[in-house]
């Protein structure tokens, strides 16, 4: 039996090999990321591994895919389910960008700490909002939905294997091989000619809509490695002549703790594609859709920490430096970030009584705090990544609305499975660690 986590690790590896063969610039990115990580590790030693072992960080990737219908989303959830990846979080990108990005999204990923440590592969997954009148009029919506209803992204054999794998928590060796082959193939760029007129009609509205609903298959849109120093990586990519987008998204560079997520990308590259012209001829052209992205991860913030982040991120960097906590201790004591807490063995030997507040326990050496890594995404960065890779802004009718009220509950219903709340997952992990600590905190001290 091949357990889900081994399927996940193998899937991530094979997807990476496939994507490297399709997008050579991705291989350059991996090379530079590997060099930066080696350098940070030899310079900083153990500190470099505070937010994950170098094995985890080296293998770590996130992918992005985009689908057209709730049915396709339900199917993709089943494929990821067999890989031990569950939907976490709800992101509405429709208002987060100036360009037309008519999607709502979630991220599929492992949720338990042991599973994340084995392989944290995650996929940012977006669903086209076909019934949003700001983007699609009734006629276009009808034709789009008809087109999407006719296509099949995942062969029935893949879905059956996925169902079996999810039910059993893994697959027997032979079926595992078949499942992985079919799953990787489902995310490959299809050689099927693109209907030029249809693609261009959708592109007028939104390049994202064309990428999703203008073709008969889905594909991995980017695959993102994790790097330990993203500013250094940015410099080295530019030195190699790769034009990066003009900034790193997320928290500013500073000498305090890394929090949440910093990301940057290079522009989409023109890839050769076949087209079917209106007169039926097949021609060869190119599309600029897929790009390269890289990220650095930091500590997960609590709701209060996130509110502070959202407030300060719109301010100049000096305001951030003046107001955001500069140490992990302050993040912990002010309950702005998530940690697991571990009692220090032997500390009670001299008979002293432990204090009952977190600051006292930390400062007196009774417990140590280990940061919980942020495993999710940031809507503003995600929208920025979408937008920076679009040639055209598309169109949007500001007065109109969607027929469906898209939210986390709607998404869960569409997938027929619960969507986890990222804050709740971290809080539960922190609480479990505190419950194992023999030091009782005052009730009002409980994080
Ligand atoms: C997804 C963009 C969002 C991220 O890392 O924030 C994303 C897409 O382009 O489909 O991947
Ligand atoms: Ni991404």
XYZ file of C-alpha atoms and ligand atoms in Angstrom:
459
model
C 0.000 0.000 0.000
C 1.354 3.447 -0.939
C 0.029 5.883 1.707
C -1.474 9.242 0.727
C 1.621 11.207 1.754
C 3.868 9.146 -0.506
C 1.412 9.673 -3.366
C 1.518 13.413 -2.624
C 5.317 13.569 -2.559
C 5.553 11.538 -5.786
C 2.889 13.685 -7.467
C 4.711 16.915 -6.532
C 7.998 15.529 -7.850
C 6.527 14.305 -11.126
C 4.617 17.520 -11.668
C 7.862 19.425 -11.115
C 9.686 17.268 -13.707
C 6.846 17.713 -16.193
C 6.680 21.486 -15.647
C 10.460 21.829 -15.962
C 10.292 20.088 -19.341
C 7.451 22.397 -20.456
C 8.796 25.682 -19.032
C 12.626 25.837 -19.103
C 12.745 29.099 -17.095
C 11.284 27.141 -14.171
C 14.441 25.022 -14.113
C 16.559 28.188 -13.885
C 14.405 29.357 -10.995
C 14.893 26.033 -9.161
C 18.636 26.248 -9.696
C 18.873 29.785 -8.286
C 16.526 28.958 -5.379
C 18.696 25.929 -4.523
C 21.861 28.065 -4.517
C 20.288 30.755 -2.341
C 19.054 28.115 0.132
C 22.521 26.501 0.311
C 24.089 29.893 0.989
C 21.589 30.797 3.731
C 22.073 27.404 5.345
C 25.852 27.667 5.456
C 25.706 31.262 6.720
C 22.958 30.895 9.340
C 23.144 27.225 10.347
C 20.274 25.980 12.525
C 18.493 29.365 12.375
C 17.892 28.755 8.659
C 15.747 25.756 9.581
C 13.605 27.493 12.210
C 10.626 27.532 9.830
C 11.062 24.026 8.413
C 13.788 21.482 7.789
C 15.929 22.037 4.693
C 14.550 18.734 3.328
C 11.014 20.053 3.595
C 11.891 23.471 2.166
C 13.840 21.955 -0.750
C 10.938 19.687 -1.768
C 8.289 22.340 -1.048
C 6.162 23.575 -3.964
C 2.797 25.140 -4.521
C 0.969 24.877 -7.801
C -1.953 26.827 -9.232
C -4.795 25.528 -11.369
C -8.033 27.047 -12.613
C -11.328 25.287 -13.355
C -14.638 26.344 -14.882
C -17.533 24.691 -13.038
C -18.524 23.491 -9.551
C -18.547 19.952 -10.993
C -14.927 20.285 -12.130
C -14.021 21.709 -8.726
C -15.678 18.732 -7.001
C -13.656 16.363 -9.192
C -10.380 18.116 -8.532
C -11.142 17.985 -4.796
C -11.452 14.222 -5.114
C -8.098 13.881 -6.899
C -6.394 16.011 -4.234
C -8.281 14.119 -1.516
C -6.444 10.949 -2.523
C -3.195 12.889 -2.032
C -4.182 13.875 1.517
C -4.905 17.488 0.504
C -8.006 19.242 1.865
C -9.529 22.611 0.975
C -8.409 25.428 3.293
C -9.589 29.027 3.120
C -11.771 31.058 0.767
C -10.319 33.820 -1.417
C -12.451 36.186 -3.483
C -10.188 37.746 -6.101
C -12.938 39.507 -8.069
C -12.495 42.780 -6.193
C -8.877 42.357 -5.164
C -7.354 43.430 -8.491
C -7.845 46.334 -10.881
C -7.899 43.901 -13.807
C -10.796 41.548 -14.455
C -10.070 38.407 -12.410
C -13.469 36.654 -12.292
C -12.584 33.831 -9.876
C -13.030 32.634 -6.300
C -10.416 30.279 -4.883
C -9.346 27.876 -2.185
C -6.096 26.029 -1.472
C -5.795 22.255 -1.229
C -3.118 21.163 1.232
C -2.355 18.763 4.082
C -3.738 20.080 7.365
C -1.990 18.081 10.102
C 1.504 19.105 11.268
C 2.993 15.612 10.693
C 1.573 15.551 7.170
C 2.912 19.029 6.399
C 6.336 17.963 7.650
C 6.282 14.906 5.345
C 5.388 16.940 2.269
C 3.529 20.269 2.322
C 2.457 20.307 -1.369
C -0.421 22.731 -1.896
C -2.425 23.886 -4.907
C -4.125 27.260 -5.185
C -7.323 26.390 -7.046
C -9.550 28.963 -8.717
C -13.096 28.630 -10.031
C -14.451 30.851 -12.798
C -17.537 32.822 -11.693
C -19.534 32.447 -14.925
C -22.676 34.047 -13.521
C -21.023 37.291 -12.452
C -22.705 39.968 -14.595
C -19.834 42.383 -14.059
C -17.876 40.198 -16.477
C -20.273 38.021 -18.515
C -23.614 39.006 -20.046
C -26.416 36.422 -20.123
C -25.642 35.303 -23.680
C -21.917 34.811 -23.043
C -22.643 33.074 -19.726
C -24.935 30.577 -21.494
C -22.399 29.786 -24.236
C -19.565 29.549 -21.698
C -21.480 27.128 -19.494
C -22.454 25.032 -22.505
C -18.799 24.839 -23.600
C -17.677 23.889 -20.095
C -20.428 21.263 -19.695
C -19.176 19.458 -22.821
C -15.535 19.113 -21.752
C -14.040 16.459 -19.504
C -10.949 17.485 -17.519
C -10.477 14.231 -15.633
C -10.944 10.754 -17.136
C -13.400 8.502 -15.226
C -10.599 6.028 -14.421
C -8.652 8.769 -12.599
C -11.727 9.748 -10.580
C -12.446 6.128 -9.623
C -8.855 5.598 -8.471
C -9.009 8.857 -6.536
C -12.194 7.786 -4.779
C -10.648 4.459 -3.826
C -7.415 6.120 -2.679
C -9.233 8.642 -0.525
C -11.423 5.958 1.056
C -8.483 3.656 1.823
C -5.913 6.356 2.693
C -3.628 5.105 -0.083
C -3.414 2.792 -3.089
C -1.763 -0.557 -3.841
C 1.534 -0.151 -5.736
C 0.201 -0.868 -9.259
C -2.866 1.314 -8.930
C -0.726 4.050 -7.372
C 1.420 4.129 -10.498
C -1.637 4.332 -12.752
C -3.211 7.044 -10.597
C -0.060 9.185 -10.633
C 0.343 8.839 -14.406
C -3.263 9.899 -15.051
C -3.158 12.696 -12.460
C 0.009 14.286 -13.858
C -1.334 13.980 -17.437
C -4.532 15.819 -16.426
C -2.440 18.931 -15.637
C -0.220 18.870 -18.729
C -0.595 21.542 -21.415
C -2.852 20.030 -24.084
C -1.734 19.930 -27.768
C -5.435 20.271 -28.771
C -5.854 23.326 -31.069
C -7.393 26.382 -29.402
C -10.543 27.774 -31.080
C -9.204 31.231 -31.930
C -12.513 33.105 -32.224
C -13.865 31.722 -28.955
C -10.612 32.304 -27.066
C -10.419 35.898 -28.294
C -14.049 36.620 -27.470
C -13.404 35.579 -23.859
C -10.095 37.422 -23.773
C -11.958 40.677 -24.490
C -13.712 40.171 -21.153
C -10.823 38.706 -19.180
C -7.591 36.909 -20.048
C -8.224 34.672 -17.023
C -11.640 33.700 -18.408
C -10.007 32.796 -21.743
C -7.350 30.703 -20.027
C -10.028 28.775 -18.132
C -13.031 28.638 -20.452
C -11.381 29.104 -23.848
C -9.738 25.662 -23.967
C -10.907 22.081 -23.464
C -8.478 21.131 -20.679
C -6.864 22.550 -17.560
C -3.132 22.869 -16.917
C -0.765 23.699 -14.137
C -0.411 27.463 -14.358
C 2.746 27.831 -12.258
C 4.719 25.816 -9.754
C 6.389 27.743 -6.982
C 9.502 26.742 -5.026
C 10.241 28.086 -1.546
C 13.349 30.131 -0.915
C 14.974 31.251 2.348
C 16.020 34.718 1.108
C 13.665 36.093 -1.534
C 15.427 39.478 -1.860
C 18.673 37.717 -2.735
C 16.860 35.445 -5.180
C 15.238 38.466 -6.874
C 18.679 40.064 -7.392
C 20.234 36.889 -8.767
C 17.380 36.282 -11.232
C 17.730 39.840 -12.546
C 21.495 39.330 -12.824
C 20.744 36.315 -15.021
C 18.635 38.509 -17.279
C 15.209 37.234 -16.192
C 12.806 40.196 -15.987
C 10.960 39.969 -12.680
C 7.725 41.821 -11.840
C 8.541 45.146 -10.233
C 8.127 44.125 -6.605
C 8.011 41.446 -3.956
C 4.414 41.054 -2.703
C 3.572 40.798 0.991
C 5.416 42.107 4.070
C 8.402 44.440 3.485
C 12.031 43.356 3.836
C 13.176 44.028 7.397
C 15.323 42.682 10.251
C 12.383 41.457 12.384
C 10.702 38.026 12.194
C 9.488 36.709 8.829
C 5.704 36.578 8.885
C 3.069 35.268 6.470
C 4.225 35.090 2.878
C 6.408 37.053 0.469
C 6.129 36.260 -3.230
C 7.457 37.458 -6.551
C 7.287 36.207 -10.129
C 8.656 36.566 -13.623
C 6.488 37.442 -16.580
C 4.533 34.847 -18.487
C 6.469 33.462 -21.437
C 5.108 32.987 -24.955
C 4.504 29.265 -25.461
C 3.790 27.704 -28.870
C 0.145 26.633 -29.282
C -1.937 25.315 -32.184
C -5.059 27.289 -33.178
C -8.188 26.440 -35.134
C -9.062 29.457 -37.297
C -12.680 30.416 -38.074
C -12.278 28.858 -41.569
C -11.174 25.534 -40.026
C -7.467 25.839 -40.844
C -4.976 24.827 -38.118
C -2.272 27.440 -37.552
C 0.605 27.825 -35.121
C 0.876 30.736 -32.775
C 1.654 31.350 -29.155
C -0.046 32.218 -25.888
C 1.400 33.995 -22.886
C -0.237 32.397 -19.906
C 2.168 30.574 -17.653
C 4.747 32.232 -15.462
C 7.283 31.535 -12.758
C 6.806 32.406 -9.115
C 8.860 31.987 -5.957
C 8.003 32.510 -2.302
C 9.412 32.857 1.208
C 7.268 31.766 4.150
C 7.077 33.166 7.661
C 5.166 32.711 10.900
C 1.357 32.341 10.852
C -0.432 35.327 12.394
C -3.500 35.182 14.653
C -6.615 37.136 13.655
C -5.310 40.066 15.715
C -1.880 39.789 14.088
C -3.463 39.648 10.679
C -5.569 42.739 11.398
C -2.372 44.591 12.362
C -0.666 43.320 9.197
C -3.598 44.469 7.014
C -3.459 47.901 8.639
C 0.309 48.387 8.373
C 0.797 46.955 4.888
C -0.852 49.974 3.319
C 1.553 52.304 5.171
C 5.142 53.234 4.262
C 7.897 50.791 5.377
C 8.934 53.099 8.286
C 5.493 52.692 9.848
C 5.808 48.913 9.629
C 9.261 49.033 11.211
C 8.026 51.253 14.025
C 4.832 49.345 14.846
C 5.197 45.669 13.958
C 6.725 43.496 16.750
C 10.435 43.041 16.190
C 10.820 39.754 18.086
C 9.119 36.368 18.187
C 8.710 36.814 21.946
C 6.631 39.948 21.458
C 4.553 38.260 18.748
C 3.860 35.409 21.192
C 3.176 37.487 24.304
C 0.887 39.897 22.456
C -0.904 36.910 20.875
C -0.204 38.187 17.385
C 1.321 34.981 15.979
C 0.889 31.227 16.457
C 3.447 29.014 18.208
C 3.591 25.564 19.720
C 4.826 25.612 23.307
C 7.038 22.960 24.853
C 7.882 22.539 28.556
C 11.621 22.699 29.315
C 12.661 19.401 30.888
C 14.164 19.699 34.377
C 13.285 23.391 34.848
C 11.179 22.666 37.982
C 13.954 20.801 39.847
C 14.845 23.593 42.264
C 11.276 23.565 43.563
C 10.415 27.026 42.222
C 6.808 27.551 41.202
C 6.234 28.500 37.586
C 4.566 31.843 36.888
C 1.070 31.693 35.405
C 1.540 34.085 32.511
C 3.053 33.317 29.120
C 5.648 36.097 29.296
C 6.834 34.769 32.681
C 6.999 31.186 31.431
C 9.002 32.200 28.367
C 11.316 34.632 30.167
C 11.896 32.251 33.082
C 12.868 29.453 30.720
C 9.897 27.219 31.648
C 8.638 26.774 28.102
C 10.070 27.292 24.647
C 8.057 28.590 21.694
C 8.316 27.103 18.193
C 6.792 29.192 15.408
C 3.941 27.716 13.333
C 4.603 28.334 9.630
C 2.031 30.148 7.494
C 0.745 27.499 5.076
C -1.769 29.607 3.136
C -2.025 32.493 0.678
C -2.743 36.221 0.685
C -5.616 37.507 -1.471
C -3.927 40.807 -2.337
C -0.725 39.037 -3.397
C -2.681 36.407 -5.333
C -4.595 39.114 -7.203
C -1.318 40.959 -7.800
C 0.259 37.804 -9.229
C -2.714 37.257 -11.536
C -2.705 40.875 -12.617
C 1.008 41.315 -13.192
C 0.828 38.564 -15.765
C -2.072 39.895 -17.814
C -1.405 41.883 -20.975
C -4.880 43.363 -20.983
C -7.031 44.502 -18.110
C -10.283 43.169 -19.631
C -13.637 44.742 -18.930
C -15.886 45.006 -15.938
C -19.350 46.470 -15.488
C -19.109 48.034 -12.046
C -22.886 48.293 -11.615
C -23.693 44.578 -11.996
C -23.381 41.649 -9.562
C -23.071 37.869 -9.400
C -26.224 35.732 -9.285
C -24.518 33.511 -6.693
C -23.277 34.847 -3.347
C -19.893 33.145 -3.315
C -18.454 32.474 0.137
C -16.747 29.690 2.069
C -20.039 27.930 2.778
C -21.062 27.986 -0.857
C -17.679 26.555 -1.820
C -18.012 23.739 0.717
C -21.457 22.899 -0.669
C -20.170 22.884 -4.240
C -17.356 20.481 -3.325
C -19.481 18.431 -0.927
C -16.697 18.636 1.654
C -15.840 21.063 4.468
C -13.504 23.997 3.868
C -11.106 24.476 6.800
C -10.509 27.882 8.336
C -6.749 28.579 8.375
C -6.880 30.471 11.712
C -8.814 27.652 13.389
C -6.269 25.054 12.225
C -3.362 27.012 13.745
C -5.257 27.821 16.941
C -6.074 24.125 17.447
C -2.427 23.177 16.968
C -1.323 25.829 19.476
C -4.002 24.760 21.983
C -2.975 21.102 21.763
C 0.602 22.045 22.615
C -0.536 24.148 25.591
C -2.706 21.295 26.857
C 0.428 19.131 27.009
C 2.295 21.784 28.997
C 1.974 21.141 32.747
C 2.122 24.867 33.510
C -1.377 26.212 34.049
C -1.954 29.634 32.542
C -4.412 32.022 34.161
C -7.727 31.664 32.348
C -7.493 35.180 30.986
C -3.957 34.340 29.829
C -5.132 31.478 27.602
C -4.316 32.475 24.042
C -3.216 31.798 -8.961
C -2.550 33.045 -8.438
C -2.400 33.005 -6.937
C -0.452 32.742 -5.325
O 0.630 32.189 -5.071
O -0.881 33.691 -4.655
C -1.221 32.230 -6.468
C -3.264 31.677 -10.445
O -2.535 32.375 -11.149
O -4.037 30.819 -10.903
O -0.833 31.236 -6.979
Ni 1.217 31.029 -6.704
